[in-house]
Coordinates of C-alpha atoms in Angstrom, one line a residue:
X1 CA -64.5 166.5 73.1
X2 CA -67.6 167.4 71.2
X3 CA -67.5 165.4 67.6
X4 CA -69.1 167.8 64.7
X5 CA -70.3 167.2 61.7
X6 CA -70.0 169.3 58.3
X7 CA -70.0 172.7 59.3
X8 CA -69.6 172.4 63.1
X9 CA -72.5 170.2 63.6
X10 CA -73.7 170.7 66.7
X11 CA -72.2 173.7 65.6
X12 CA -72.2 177.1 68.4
X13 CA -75.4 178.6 68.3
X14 CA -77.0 179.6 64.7
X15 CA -80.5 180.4 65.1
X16 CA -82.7 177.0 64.9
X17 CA -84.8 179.3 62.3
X18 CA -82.1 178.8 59.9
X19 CA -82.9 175.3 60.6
X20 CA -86.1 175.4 59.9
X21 CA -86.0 177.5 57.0
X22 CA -83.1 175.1 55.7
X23 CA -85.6 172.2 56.5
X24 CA -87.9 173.6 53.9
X25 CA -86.0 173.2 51.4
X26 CA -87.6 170.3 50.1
X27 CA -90.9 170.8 48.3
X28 CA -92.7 170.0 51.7
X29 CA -94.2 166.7 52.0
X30 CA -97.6 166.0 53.2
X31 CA -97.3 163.5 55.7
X32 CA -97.3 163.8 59.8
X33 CA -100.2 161.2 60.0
X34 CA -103.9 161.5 60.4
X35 CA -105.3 165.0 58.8
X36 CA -102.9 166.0 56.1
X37 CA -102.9 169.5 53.8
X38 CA -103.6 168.0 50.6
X39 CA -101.6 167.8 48.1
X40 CA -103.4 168.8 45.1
X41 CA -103.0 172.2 46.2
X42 CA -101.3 175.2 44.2
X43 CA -97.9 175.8 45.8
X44 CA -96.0 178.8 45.7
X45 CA -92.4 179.1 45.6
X46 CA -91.7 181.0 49.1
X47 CA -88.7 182.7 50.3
X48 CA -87.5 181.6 53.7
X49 CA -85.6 184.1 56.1
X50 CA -83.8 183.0 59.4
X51 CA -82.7 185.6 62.0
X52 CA -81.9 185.6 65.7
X53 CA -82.6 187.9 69.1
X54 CA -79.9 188.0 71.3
X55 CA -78.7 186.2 74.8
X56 CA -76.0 188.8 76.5
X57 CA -73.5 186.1 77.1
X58 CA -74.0 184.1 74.4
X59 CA -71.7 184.0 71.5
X60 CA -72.7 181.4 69.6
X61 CA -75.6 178.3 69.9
X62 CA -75.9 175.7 67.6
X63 CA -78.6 172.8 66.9
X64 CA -79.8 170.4 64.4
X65 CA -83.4 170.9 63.5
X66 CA -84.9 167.4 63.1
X67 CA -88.3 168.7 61.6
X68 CA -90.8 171.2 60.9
X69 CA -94.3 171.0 60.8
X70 CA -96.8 173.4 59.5
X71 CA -100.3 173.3 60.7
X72 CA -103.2 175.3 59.0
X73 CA -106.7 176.8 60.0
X74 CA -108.8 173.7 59.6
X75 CA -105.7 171.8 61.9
X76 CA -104.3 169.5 58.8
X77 CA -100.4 169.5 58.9
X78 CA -97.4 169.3 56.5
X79 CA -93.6 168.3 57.0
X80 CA -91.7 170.7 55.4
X81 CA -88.4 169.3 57.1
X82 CA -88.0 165.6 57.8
X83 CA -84.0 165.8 57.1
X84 CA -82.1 167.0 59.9
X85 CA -80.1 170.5 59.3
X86 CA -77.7 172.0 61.8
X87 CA -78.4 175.4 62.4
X88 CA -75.7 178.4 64.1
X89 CA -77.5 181.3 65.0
X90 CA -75.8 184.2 66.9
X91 CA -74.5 186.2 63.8
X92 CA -78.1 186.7 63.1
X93 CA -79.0 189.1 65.7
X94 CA -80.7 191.8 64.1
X95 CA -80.3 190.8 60.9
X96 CA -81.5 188.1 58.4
X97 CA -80.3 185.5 56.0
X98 CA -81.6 183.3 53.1
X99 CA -82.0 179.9 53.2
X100 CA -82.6 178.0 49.8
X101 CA -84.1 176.9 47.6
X102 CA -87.4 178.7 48.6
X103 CA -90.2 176.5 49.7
X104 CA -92.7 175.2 47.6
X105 CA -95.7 175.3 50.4
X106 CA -99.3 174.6 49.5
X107 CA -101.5 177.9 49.0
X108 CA -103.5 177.8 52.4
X109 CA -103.7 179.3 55.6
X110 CA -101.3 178.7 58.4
X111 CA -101.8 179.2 62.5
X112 CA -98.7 177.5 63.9
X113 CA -95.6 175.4 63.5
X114 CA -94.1 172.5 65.6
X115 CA -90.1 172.7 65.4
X116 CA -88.4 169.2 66.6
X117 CA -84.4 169.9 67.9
X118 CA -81.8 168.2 68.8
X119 CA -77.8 168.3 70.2
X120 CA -77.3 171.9 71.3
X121 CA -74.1 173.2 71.6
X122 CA -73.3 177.0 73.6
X123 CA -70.5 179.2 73.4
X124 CA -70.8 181.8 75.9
X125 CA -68.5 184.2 78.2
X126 CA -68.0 182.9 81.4
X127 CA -68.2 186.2 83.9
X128 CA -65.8 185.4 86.1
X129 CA -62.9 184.4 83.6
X130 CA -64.0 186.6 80.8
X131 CA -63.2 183.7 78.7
X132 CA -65.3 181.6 76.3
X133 CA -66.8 178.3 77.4
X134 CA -68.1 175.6 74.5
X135 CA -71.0 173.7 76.2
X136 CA -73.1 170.8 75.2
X137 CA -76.3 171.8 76.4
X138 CA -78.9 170.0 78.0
X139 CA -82.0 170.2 76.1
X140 CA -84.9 170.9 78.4
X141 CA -87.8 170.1 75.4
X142 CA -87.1 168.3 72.0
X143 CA -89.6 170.4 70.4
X144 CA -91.6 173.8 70.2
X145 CA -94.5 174.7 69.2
X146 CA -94.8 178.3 67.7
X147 CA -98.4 179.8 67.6
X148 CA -98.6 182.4 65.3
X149 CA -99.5 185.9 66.2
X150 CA -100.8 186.4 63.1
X151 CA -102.2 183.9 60.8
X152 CA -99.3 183.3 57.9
X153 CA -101.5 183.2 54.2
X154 CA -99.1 181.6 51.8
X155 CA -100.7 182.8 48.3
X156 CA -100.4 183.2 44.4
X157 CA -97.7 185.6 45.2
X158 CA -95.0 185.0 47.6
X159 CA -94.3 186.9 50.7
X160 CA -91.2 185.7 53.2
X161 CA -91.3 183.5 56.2
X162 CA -88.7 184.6 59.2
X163 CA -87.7 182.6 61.6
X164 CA -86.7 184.0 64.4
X165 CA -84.7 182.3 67.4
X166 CA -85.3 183.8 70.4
X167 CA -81.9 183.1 72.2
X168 CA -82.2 185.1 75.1
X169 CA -85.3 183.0 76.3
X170 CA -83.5 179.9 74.7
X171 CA -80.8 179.3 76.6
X172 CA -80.1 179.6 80.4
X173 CA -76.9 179.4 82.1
X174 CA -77.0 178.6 85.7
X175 CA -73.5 179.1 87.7
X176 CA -69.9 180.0 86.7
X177 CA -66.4 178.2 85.4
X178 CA -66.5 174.2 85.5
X179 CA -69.9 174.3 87.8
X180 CA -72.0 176.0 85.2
X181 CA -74.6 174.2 84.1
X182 CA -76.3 175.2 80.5
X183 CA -80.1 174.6 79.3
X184 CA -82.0 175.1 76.1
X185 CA -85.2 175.4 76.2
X186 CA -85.6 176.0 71.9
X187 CA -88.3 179.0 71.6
X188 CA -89.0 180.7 68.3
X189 CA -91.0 183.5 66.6
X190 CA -92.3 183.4 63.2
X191 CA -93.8 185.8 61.3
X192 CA -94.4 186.9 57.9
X193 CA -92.5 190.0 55.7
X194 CA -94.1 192.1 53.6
X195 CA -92.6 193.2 50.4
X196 CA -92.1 196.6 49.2
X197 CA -91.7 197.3 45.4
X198 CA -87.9 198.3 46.2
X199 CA -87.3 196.8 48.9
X200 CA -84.8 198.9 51.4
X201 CA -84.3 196.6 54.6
X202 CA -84.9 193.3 56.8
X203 CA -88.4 194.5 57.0
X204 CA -89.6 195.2 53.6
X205 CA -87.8 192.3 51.8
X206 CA -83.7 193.5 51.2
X207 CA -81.2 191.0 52.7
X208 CA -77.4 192.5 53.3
X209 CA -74.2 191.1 53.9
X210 CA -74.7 187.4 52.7
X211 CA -71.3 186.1 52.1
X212 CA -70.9 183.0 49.8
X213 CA -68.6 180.8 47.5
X214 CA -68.7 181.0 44.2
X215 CA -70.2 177.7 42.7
X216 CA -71.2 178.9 39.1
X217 CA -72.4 181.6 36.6
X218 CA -74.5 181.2 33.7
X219 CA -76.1 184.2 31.8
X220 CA -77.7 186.3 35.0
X221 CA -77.7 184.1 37.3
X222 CA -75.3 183.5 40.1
X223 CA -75.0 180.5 42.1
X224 CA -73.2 180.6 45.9
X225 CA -72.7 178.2 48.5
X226 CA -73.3 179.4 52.0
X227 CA -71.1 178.9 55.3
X228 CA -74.4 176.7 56.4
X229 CA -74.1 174.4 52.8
X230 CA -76.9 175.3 51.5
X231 CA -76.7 176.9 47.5
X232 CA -78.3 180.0 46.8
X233 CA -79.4 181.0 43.3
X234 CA -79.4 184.9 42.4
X235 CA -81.1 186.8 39.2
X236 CA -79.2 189.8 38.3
X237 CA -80.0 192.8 36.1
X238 CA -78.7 195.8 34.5
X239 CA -78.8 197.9 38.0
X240 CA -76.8 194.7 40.0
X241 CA -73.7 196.8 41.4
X242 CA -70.5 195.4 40.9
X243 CA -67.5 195.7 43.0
X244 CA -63.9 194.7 42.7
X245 CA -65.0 193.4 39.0
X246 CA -66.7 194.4 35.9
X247 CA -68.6 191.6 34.6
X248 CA -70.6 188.8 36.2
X249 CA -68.9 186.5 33.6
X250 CA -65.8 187.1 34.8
X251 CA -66.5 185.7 38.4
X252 CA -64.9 182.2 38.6
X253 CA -66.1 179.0 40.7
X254 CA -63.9 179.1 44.2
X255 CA -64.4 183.4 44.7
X256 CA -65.6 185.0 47.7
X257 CA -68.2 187.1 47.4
X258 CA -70.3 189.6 49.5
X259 CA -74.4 190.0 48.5
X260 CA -77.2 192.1 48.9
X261 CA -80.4 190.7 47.7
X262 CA -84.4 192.0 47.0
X263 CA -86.2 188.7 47.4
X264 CA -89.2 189.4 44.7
X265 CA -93.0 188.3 44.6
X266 CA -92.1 185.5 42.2
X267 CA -89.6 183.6 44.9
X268 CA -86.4 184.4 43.4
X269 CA -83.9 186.6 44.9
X270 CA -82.1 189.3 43.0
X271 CA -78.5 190.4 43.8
X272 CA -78.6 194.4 44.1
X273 CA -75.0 194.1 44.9
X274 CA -72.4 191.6 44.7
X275 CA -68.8 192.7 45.9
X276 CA -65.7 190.3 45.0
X277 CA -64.1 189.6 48.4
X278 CA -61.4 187.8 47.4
X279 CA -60.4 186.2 43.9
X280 CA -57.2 184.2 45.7
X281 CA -57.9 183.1 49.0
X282 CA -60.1 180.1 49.0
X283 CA -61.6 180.0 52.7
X284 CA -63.6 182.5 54.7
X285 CA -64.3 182.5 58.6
X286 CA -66.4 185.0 60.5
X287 CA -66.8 185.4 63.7
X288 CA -66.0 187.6 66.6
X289 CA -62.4 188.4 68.0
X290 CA -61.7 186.7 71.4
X291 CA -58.6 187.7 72.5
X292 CA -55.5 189.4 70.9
X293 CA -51.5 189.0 70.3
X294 CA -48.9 192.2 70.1
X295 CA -49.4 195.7 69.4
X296 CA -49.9 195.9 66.1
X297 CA -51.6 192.6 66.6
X298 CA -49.2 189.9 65.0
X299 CA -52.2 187.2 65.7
X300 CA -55.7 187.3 67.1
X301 CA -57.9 184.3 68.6
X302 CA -61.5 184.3 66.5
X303 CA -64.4 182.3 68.0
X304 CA -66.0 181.5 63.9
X305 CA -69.3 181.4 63.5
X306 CA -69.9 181.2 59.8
X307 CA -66.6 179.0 58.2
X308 CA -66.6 179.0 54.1
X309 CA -64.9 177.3 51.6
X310 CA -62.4 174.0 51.4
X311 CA -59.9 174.8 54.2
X312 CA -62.9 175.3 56.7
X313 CA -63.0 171.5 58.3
X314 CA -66.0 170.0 59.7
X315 CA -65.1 171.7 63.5
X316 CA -64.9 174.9 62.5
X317 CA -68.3 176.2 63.7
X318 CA -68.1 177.3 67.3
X319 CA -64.4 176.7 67.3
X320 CA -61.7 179.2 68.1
X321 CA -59.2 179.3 65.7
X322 CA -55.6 181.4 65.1
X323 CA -55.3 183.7 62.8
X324 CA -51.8 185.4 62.2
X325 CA -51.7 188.1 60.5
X326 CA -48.5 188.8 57.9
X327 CA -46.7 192.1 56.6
X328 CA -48.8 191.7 53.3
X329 CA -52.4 191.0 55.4
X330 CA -54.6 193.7 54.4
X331 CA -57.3 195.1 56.3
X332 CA -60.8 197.0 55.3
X333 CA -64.4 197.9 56.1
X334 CA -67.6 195.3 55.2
X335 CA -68.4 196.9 51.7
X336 CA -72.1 196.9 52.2
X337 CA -71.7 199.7 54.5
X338 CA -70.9 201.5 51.8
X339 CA -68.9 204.8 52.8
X340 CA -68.6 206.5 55.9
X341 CA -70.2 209.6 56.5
X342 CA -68.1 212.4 58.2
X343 CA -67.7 211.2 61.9
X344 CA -65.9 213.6 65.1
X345 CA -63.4 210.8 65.2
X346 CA -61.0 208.7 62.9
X347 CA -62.7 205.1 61.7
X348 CA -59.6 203.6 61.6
X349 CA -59.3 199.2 61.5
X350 CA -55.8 198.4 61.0
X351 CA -53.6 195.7 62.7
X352 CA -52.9 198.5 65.5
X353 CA -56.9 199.0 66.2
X354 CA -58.0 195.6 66.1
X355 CA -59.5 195.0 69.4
X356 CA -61.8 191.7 71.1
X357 CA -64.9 192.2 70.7
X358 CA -65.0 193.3 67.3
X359 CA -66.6 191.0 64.7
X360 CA -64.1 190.1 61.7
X361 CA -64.0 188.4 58.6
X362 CA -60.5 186.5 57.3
X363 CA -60.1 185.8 54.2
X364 CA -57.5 182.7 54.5
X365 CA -54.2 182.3 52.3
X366 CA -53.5 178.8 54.3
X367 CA -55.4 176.9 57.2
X368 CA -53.1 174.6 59.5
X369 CA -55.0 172.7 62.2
X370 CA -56.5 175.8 64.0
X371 CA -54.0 177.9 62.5
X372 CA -55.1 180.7 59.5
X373 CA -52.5 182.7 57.9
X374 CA -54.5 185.5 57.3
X375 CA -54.5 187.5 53.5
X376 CA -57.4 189.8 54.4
X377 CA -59.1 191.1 57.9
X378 CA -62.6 192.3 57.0
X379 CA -64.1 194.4 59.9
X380 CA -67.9 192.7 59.9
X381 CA -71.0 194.2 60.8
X382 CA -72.5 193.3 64.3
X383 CA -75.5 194.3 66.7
X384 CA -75.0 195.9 70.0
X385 CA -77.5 195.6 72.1
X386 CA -78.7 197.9 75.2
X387 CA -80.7 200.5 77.0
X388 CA -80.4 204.1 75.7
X389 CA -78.6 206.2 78.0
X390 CA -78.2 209.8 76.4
X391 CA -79.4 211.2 73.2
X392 CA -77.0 214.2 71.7
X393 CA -76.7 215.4 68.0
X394 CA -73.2 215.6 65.9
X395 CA -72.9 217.4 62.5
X396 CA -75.9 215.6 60.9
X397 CA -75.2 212.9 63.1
X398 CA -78.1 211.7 65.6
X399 CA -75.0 210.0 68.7
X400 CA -76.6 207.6 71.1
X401 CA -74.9 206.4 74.3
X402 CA -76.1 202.9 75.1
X403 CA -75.6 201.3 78.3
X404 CA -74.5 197.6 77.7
X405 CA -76.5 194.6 79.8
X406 CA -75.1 193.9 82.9
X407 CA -73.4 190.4 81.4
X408 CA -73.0 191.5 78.2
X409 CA -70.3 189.7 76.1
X410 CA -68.9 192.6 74.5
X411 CA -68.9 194.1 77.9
X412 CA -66.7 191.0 79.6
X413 CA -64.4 191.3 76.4
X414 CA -64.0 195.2 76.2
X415 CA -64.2 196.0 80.1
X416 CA -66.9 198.9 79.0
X417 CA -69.8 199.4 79.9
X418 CA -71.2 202.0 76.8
X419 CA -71.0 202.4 72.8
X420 CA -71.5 205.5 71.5
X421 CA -73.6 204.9 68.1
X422 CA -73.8 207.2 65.4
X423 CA -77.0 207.5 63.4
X424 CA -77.7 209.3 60.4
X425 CA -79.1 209.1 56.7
X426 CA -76.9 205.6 56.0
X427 CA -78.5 203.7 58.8
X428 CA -81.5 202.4 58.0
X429 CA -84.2 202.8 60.9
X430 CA -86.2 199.5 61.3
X431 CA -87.7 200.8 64.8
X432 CA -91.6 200.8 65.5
X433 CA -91.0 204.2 67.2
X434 CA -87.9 206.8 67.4
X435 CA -85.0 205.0 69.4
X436 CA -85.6 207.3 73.0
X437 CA -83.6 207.8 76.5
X438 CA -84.4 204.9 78.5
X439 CA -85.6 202.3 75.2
X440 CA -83.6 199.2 74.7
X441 CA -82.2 199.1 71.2
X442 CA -80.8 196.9 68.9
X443 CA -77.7 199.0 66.8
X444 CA -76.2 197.1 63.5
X445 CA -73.0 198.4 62.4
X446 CA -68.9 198.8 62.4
X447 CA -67.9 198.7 65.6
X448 CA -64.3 201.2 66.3
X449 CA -62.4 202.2 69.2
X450 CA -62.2 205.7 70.2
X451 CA -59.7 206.4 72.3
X452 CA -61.0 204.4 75.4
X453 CA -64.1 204.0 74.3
X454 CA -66.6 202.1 71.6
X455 CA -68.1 204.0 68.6
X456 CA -70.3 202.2 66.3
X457 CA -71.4 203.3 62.9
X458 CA -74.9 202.1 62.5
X459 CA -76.0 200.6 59.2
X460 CA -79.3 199.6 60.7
X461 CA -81.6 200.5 64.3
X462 CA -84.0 197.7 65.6
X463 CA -86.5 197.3 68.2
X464 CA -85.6 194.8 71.0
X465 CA -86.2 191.3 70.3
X466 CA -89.9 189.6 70.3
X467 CA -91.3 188.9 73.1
X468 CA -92.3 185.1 73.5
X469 CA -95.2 183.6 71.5
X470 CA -98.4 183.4 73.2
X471 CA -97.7 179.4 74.2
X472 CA -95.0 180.5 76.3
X473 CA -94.7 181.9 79.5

């Protein structure tokens, strides 16, 4: 049996960005031997972002990143990580995350970065059982070293880092059932965001859906702790949107909350929206349902990717856990997809539409072993990947039929082979060029069942994932 440390160390696969991004959250020493960055250098206070691109089976991988190096134009380095931080990455695909505090890196140029790994752990759907597998992986290289495709000028003014996992060319699974044999090979993209003045998405700067544990307020400012441990300080102003309460005073330490944030120029991060989750229960775990009890379900099996609060023990990550579900359990939609626009069928996410292969959130009342008694059932944002089949209009509604990959997970779990994805002016479109018949897609949204079939409502269209650094093959 795997042995984990504090939040499911080696943890099931959380972008080894995050890692890296968590790594720098020291000032950033100036060490690594022979030509060092010196330190008498301005530093800036700079934002990191982690994010991940998708592997088809793969439902969650986990790491520990042991270090980060940054190396600049004239070839000097600096450690920004020398601590090791576990890292779970699938929940990332297509979207971003913080990881604090910012990094206070030396004003200088910057060409690559050498990321050190180590004890990967894989959850992934087997295709011949249709049933998640937990593997510890065998790591194929320690480290990686991530050219930049363009050079990354940390200045006066600060501009994000994102680190971005690149899962798919990450991990390789070989084989099926108890023969399978699983590889990482750690690769990773980083590149720079730019800011916009108000920023609207991943790639101008806003941040959605970060979930968090209340730690402390005082005046505008919120403090949250992450599923990943890390504390996150947010600014708010006079604009912040409240939901489910009226005053940031009134939010006490132990809430759950649910944040959007505009990271600014200066390196802090202001909450544009912070919605009260739950003011009672005291744990949080999100993560993808697996497999399903009863009709209405009376219990569901939930692979967790992102465990919160006091009754999440130190195995939750990339563990599957049992969440019952109770005549007072209440069920609802991820507020930051704010509402629904009129749709040629019903939205509905009760206990009698709950389905695997949706992505939930459960707010817990009482955790027993691997047993959650569940007081809320949040349907989550998640990304559905795939190649564009048919484009059609609805209403004001741009519907795309995408053709799932051949070994996709959702796929193995749902026994389709297409999602229907509804587009219009509440998805945000983060594409290079207009999502066409016979591109490959990335959709972000709230995934339904209609009638046999999968609908998403997109809150956000992406390109495909990068392609490989120029090091790699």
């Amino acid at each position: 049996m795997q042995v984990r440390s504090k939040y499911g160390l080696p943890l099931a696969v959380w972008t080894t960005v995050a890692a890296l991004v968590a790594a720098g959250c020291s000032n950033g020493s100036v060490t690594n031997g022979g030509s060092t960055i010196s330190s008498s250098l301005a530093k800036t206070s700079t934002p990191m972002l982690v994010t991940d691109a998708p592997a088809d089976q793969v439902l969650s991988l986990s790491m520990t990143v042991e270090s980060i190096v940054l190396t600049d134009s004239a070839g000097k380095t600096m450690t920004v990580l020398s601590t090791p931080v576990p890292i779970e990455a699938s929940h990332l695909d297509a979207v971003q995350e913080p990881l604090l505090p910012p990094l206070n890196i030396p004003q200088d140029t910057y060409v690559s970065a050498t990321i050190t790994v180590a004890s990967p752990v894989v959850v992934y759907i087997d295709s011949t059982t249709g049933k998640p597998v937990t593997a510890d992986a065998t790591l194929a290289n320690a480290s990686d070293t991530v050219t930049f495709s363009s050079p990354i000028v940390v200045s006066a003014t600060s501009a994000p880092i994102c680190f971005d996992v690149l899962v798919a060319q990450s991990v390789a699974i070989t084989g099926t059932g108890s023969s399978a044999v699983v590889t990482v090979t750690p690769t990773f993209n980083i590149t720079q965001v730019p800011l916009a003045a108000t920023p609207t998405n991943g790639n101008n700067g806003k941040v959605s859906g970060i979930v968090g544990q209340v730690v402390s307020v005082s005046g505008t400012t919120l403090t949250i702790d992450q599923p990943n441990g890390q504390q996150l300080a947010l600014t708010t102003n006079s604009a912040t949107q409240l939901q489910g309460f009226t005053a940031l005073s009134s939010l006490t330490a132990g809430e759950l909350v649910n944040v959007d944030v505009a990271q600014q120029a200066s390196g802090t991060l202001l909450a544009v929206r912070i919605s009260l989750i739950s003011a009672t229960a005291k744990s949080l775990f999100i993560g993808p349902v697996t497999a399903e009890t009863g009709s209405p379900v009376t219990s569901f099996t939930q692979l967790v990717r992102q465990p919160l609060g006091p009754q999440a023990p130190s195995t939750t990550t990339g563990s599957s856990y049992t969440v019952d579900v109770t005549g007072s359990t209440t069920f609802g939609l991820a507020p930051q997809m704010g509402t629904l626009p009129a749709l040629p069928f019903t939205p509905a996410f009760t206990a009698a539409t709950l389905f695997a292969g949706q992505n939930v959130a459960v707010a817990a009342t009482s955790v027993t072993g691997t047993t959650v008694t569940a007081e809320s059932v949040t349907l989550a944002p998640q990304t559905v990947d795939g190649t564009i089949a048919a484009v059609t209009t609805s209403g004001g509604l741009t519907v795309y039929t995408v053709t799932l990959p051949s070994q996709s997970a959702l796929g193995t779990l749902t026994g389709v082979s297409t999602v229907t994805v509804y587009v219009g002016t509440m998805t945000q479109a983060m594409n290079a060029t207009p999502p066409a018949v016979g591109s490959t897609v990335r959709f972000n949204g709230l995934l339904f069942k209609n009638g046999s079939s999968l609908a998403m409502v997109a809150g956000a269209s992406c390109d495909p994932p990068p392609a490989a650094p120029p090091q790699h093959p």
